PDB file of C-alpha atoms and ligand atoms in Angstrom:
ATOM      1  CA  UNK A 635      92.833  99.589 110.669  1.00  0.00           C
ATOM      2  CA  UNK A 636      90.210  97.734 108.817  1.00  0.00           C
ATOM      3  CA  UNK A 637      86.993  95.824 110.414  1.00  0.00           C
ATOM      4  CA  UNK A 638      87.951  92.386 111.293  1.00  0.00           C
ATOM      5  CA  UNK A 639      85.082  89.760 109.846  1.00  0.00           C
ATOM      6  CA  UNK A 640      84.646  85.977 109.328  1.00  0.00           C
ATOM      7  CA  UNK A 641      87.032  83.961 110.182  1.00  0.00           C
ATOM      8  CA  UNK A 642      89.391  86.461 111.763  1.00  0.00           C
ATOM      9  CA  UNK A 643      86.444  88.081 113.965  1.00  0.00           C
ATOM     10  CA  UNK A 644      85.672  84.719 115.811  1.00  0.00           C
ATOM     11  CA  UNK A 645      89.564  83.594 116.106  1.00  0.00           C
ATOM     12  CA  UNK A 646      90.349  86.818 117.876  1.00  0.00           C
ATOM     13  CA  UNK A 647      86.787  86.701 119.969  1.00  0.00           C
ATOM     14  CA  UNK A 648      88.131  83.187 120.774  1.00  0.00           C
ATOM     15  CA  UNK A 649      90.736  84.888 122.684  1.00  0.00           C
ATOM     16  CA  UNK A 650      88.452  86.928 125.333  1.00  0.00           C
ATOM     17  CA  UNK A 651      86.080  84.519 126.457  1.00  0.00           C
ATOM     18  CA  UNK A 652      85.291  87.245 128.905  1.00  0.00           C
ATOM     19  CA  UNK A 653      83.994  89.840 126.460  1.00  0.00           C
ATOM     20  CA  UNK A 654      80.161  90.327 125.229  1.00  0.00           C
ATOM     21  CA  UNK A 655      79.162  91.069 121.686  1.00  0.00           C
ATOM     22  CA  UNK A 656      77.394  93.646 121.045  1.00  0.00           C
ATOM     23  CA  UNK A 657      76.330  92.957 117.838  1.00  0.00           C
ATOM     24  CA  UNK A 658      74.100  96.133 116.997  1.00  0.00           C
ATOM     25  CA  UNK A 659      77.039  98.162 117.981  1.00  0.00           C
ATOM     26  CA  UNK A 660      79.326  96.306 116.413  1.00  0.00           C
ATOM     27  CA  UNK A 661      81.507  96.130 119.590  1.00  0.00           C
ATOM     28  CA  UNK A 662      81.882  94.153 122.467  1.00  0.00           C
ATOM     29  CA  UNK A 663      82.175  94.943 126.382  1.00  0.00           C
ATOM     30  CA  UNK A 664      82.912  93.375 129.547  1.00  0.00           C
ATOM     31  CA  UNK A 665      81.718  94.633 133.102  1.00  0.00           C
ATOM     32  CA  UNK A 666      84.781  94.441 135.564  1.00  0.00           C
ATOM     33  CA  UNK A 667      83.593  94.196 139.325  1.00  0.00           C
ATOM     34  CA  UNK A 668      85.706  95.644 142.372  1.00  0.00           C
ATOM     35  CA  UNK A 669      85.287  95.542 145.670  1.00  0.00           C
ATOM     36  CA  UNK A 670      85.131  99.050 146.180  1.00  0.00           C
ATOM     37  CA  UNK A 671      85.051 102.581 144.487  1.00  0.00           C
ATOM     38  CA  UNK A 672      89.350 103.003 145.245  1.00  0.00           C
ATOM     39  CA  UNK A 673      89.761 100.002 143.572  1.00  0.00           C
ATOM     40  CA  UNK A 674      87.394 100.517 140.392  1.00  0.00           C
ATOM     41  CA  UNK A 675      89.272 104.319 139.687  1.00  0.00           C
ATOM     42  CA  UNK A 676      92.412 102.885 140.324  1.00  0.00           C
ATOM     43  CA  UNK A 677      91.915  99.976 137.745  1.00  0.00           C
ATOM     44  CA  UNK A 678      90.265 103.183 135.227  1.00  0.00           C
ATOM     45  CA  UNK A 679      93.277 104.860 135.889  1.00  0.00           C
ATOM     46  CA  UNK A 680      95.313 101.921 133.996  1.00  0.00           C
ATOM     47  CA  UNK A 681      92.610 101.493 132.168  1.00  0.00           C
ATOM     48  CA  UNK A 682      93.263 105.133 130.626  1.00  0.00           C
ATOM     49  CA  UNK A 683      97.207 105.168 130.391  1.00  0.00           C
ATOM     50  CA  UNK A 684      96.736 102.216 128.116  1.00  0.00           C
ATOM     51  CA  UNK A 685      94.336 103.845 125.815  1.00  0.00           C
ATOM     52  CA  UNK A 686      96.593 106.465 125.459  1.00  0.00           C
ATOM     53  CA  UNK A 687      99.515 104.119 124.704  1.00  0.00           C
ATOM     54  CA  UNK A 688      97.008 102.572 122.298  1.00  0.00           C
ATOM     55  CA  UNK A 689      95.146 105.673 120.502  1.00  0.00           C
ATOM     56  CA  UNK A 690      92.072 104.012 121.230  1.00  0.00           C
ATOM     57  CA  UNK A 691      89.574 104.828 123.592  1.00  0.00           C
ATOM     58  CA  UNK A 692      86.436 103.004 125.598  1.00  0.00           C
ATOM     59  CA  UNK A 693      83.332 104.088 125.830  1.00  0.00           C
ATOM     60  CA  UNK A 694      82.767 103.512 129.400  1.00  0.00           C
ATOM     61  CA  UNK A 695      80.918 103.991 133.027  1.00  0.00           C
ATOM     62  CA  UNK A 696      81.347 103.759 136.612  1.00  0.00           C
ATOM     63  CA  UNK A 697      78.826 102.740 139.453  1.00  0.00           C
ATOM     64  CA  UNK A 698      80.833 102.632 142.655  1.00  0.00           C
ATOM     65  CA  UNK A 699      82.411  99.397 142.321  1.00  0.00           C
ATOM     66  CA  UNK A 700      81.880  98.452 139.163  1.00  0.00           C
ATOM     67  CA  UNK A 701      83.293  99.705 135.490  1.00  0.00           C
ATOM     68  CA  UNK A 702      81.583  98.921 132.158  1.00  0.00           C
ATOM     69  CA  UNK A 703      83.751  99.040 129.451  1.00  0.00           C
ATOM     70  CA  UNK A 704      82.490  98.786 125.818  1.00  0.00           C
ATOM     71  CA  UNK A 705      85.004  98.857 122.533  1.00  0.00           C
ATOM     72  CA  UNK A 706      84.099  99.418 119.175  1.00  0.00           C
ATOM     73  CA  UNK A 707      86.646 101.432 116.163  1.00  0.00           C
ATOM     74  CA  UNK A 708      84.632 104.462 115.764  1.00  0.00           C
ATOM     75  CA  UNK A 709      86.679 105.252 112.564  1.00  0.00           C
ATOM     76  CA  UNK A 710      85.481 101.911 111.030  1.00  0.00           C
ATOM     77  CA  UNK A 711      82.133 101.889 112.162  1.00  0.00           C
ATOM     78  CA  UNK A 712      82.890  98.397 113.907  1.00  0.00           C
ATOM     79  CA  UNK A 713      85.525  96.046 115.791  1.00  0.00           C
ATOM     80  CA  UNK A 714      88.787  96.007 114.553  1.00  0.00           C
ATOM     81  CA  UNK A 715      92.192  94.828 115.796  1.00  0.00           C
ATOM     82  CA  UNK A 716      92.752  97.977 118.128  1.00  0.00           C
ATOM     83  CA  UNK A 717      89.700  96.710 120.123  1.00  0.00           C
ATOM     84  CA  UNK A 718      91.249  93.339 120.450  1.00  0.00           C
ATOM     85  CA  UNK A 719      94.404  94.623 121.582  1.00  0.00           C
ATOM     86  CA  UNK A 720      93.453  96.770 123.470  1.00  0.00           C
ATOM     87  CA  UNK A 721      91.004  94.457 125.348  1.00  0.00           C
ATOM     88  CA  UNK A 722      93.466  92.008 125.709  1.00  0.00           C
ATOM     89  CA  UNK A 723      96.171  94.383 127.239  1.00  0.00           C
ATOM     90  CA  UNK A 724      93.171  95.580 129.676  1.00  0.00           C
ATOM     91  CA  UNK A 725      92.606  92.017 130.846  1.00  0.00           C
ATOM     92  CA  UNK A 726      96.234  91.222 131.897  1.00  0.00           C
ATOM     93  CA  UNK A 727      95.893  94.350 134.053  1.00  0.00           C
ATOM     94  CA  UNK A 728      93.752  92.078 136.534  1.00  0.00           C
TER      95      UNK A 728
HETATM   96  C1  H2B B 179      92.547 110.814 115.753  1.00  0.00           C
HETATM   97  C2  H2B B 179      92.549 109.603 116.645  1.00  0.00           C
HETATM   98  O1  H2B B 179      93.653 108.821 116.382  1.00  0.00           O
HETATM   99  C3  H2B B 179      91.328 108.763 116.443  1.00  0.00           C
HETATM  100  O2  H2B B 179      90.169 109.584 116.503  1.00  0.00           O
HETATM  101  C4  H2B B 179      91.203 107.595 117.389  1.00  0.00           C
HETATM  102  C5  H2B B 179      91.301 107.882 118.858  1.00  0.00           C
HETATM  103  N1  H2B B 179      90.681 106.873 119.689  1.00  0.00           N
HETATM  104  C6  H2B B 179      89.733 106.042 119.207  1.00  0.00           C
HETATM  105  N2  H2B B 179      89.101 105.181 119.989  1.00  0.00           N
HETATM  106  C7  H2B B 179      88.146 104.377 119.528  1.00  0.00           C
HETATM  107  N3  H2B B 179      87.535 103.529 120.338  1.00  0.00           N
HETATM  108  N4  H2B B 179      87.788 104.417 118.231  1.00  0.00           N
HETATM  109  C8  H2B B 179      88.369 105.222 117.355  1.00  0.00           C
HETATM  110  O3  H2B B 179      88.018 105.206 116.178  1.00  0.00           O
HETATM  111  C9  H2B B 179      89.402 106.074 117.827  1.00  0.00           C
HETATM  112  N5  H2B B 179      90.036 106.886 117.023  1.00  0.00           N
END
């Protein structure tokens, strides 16, 4: 799946006003707070059965309450659909 730039880049950033680019990574990420460990793995487990449903995979960490998730298409060397989806499907789990 190719790089998304111009015009279709910002329409589909549009769309997760939630998410941070991270323009020298060519990715963005969002930080997800919980209100306690339990609840942080249990939204990572979801998390991961929907990267497996997707083939696409975060680069990601866990403090205690809190999960970072970054998303970038490693085999493009930048953000392509997959992240979007994939970053959309991960906000409707909340
Ligand atoms: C072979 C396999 O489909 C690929 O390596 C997939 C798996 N998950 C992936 N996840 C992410 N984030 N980027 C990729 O390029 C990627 N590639």
């Amino acid at each position: 799946m190719a790089k998304l730039q111009g015009d279709d880049l910002e329409k589909a950033l549009a769309k997760l006003p939630n998410w941070v680019r991270i323009e020298e990574r060519d990715g963005i990420a969002r930080r997800f707070k919980f209100s306690n460990f339990v609840q942080a793995f249990g939204f990572m487990s979801q998390v991961a059965i929907l990267a497996e449903k997707h083939n696409h995979h975060p680069e990601w960490s866990n403090v205690y309450s809190e999960v970072d998730i970054f998303l970038t298409t490693h085999d493009e060397g930048g953000l392509s659909q997959k992240d979007i989806d994939l970053s959309l499907a991960i906000d409707r789990l909340l």
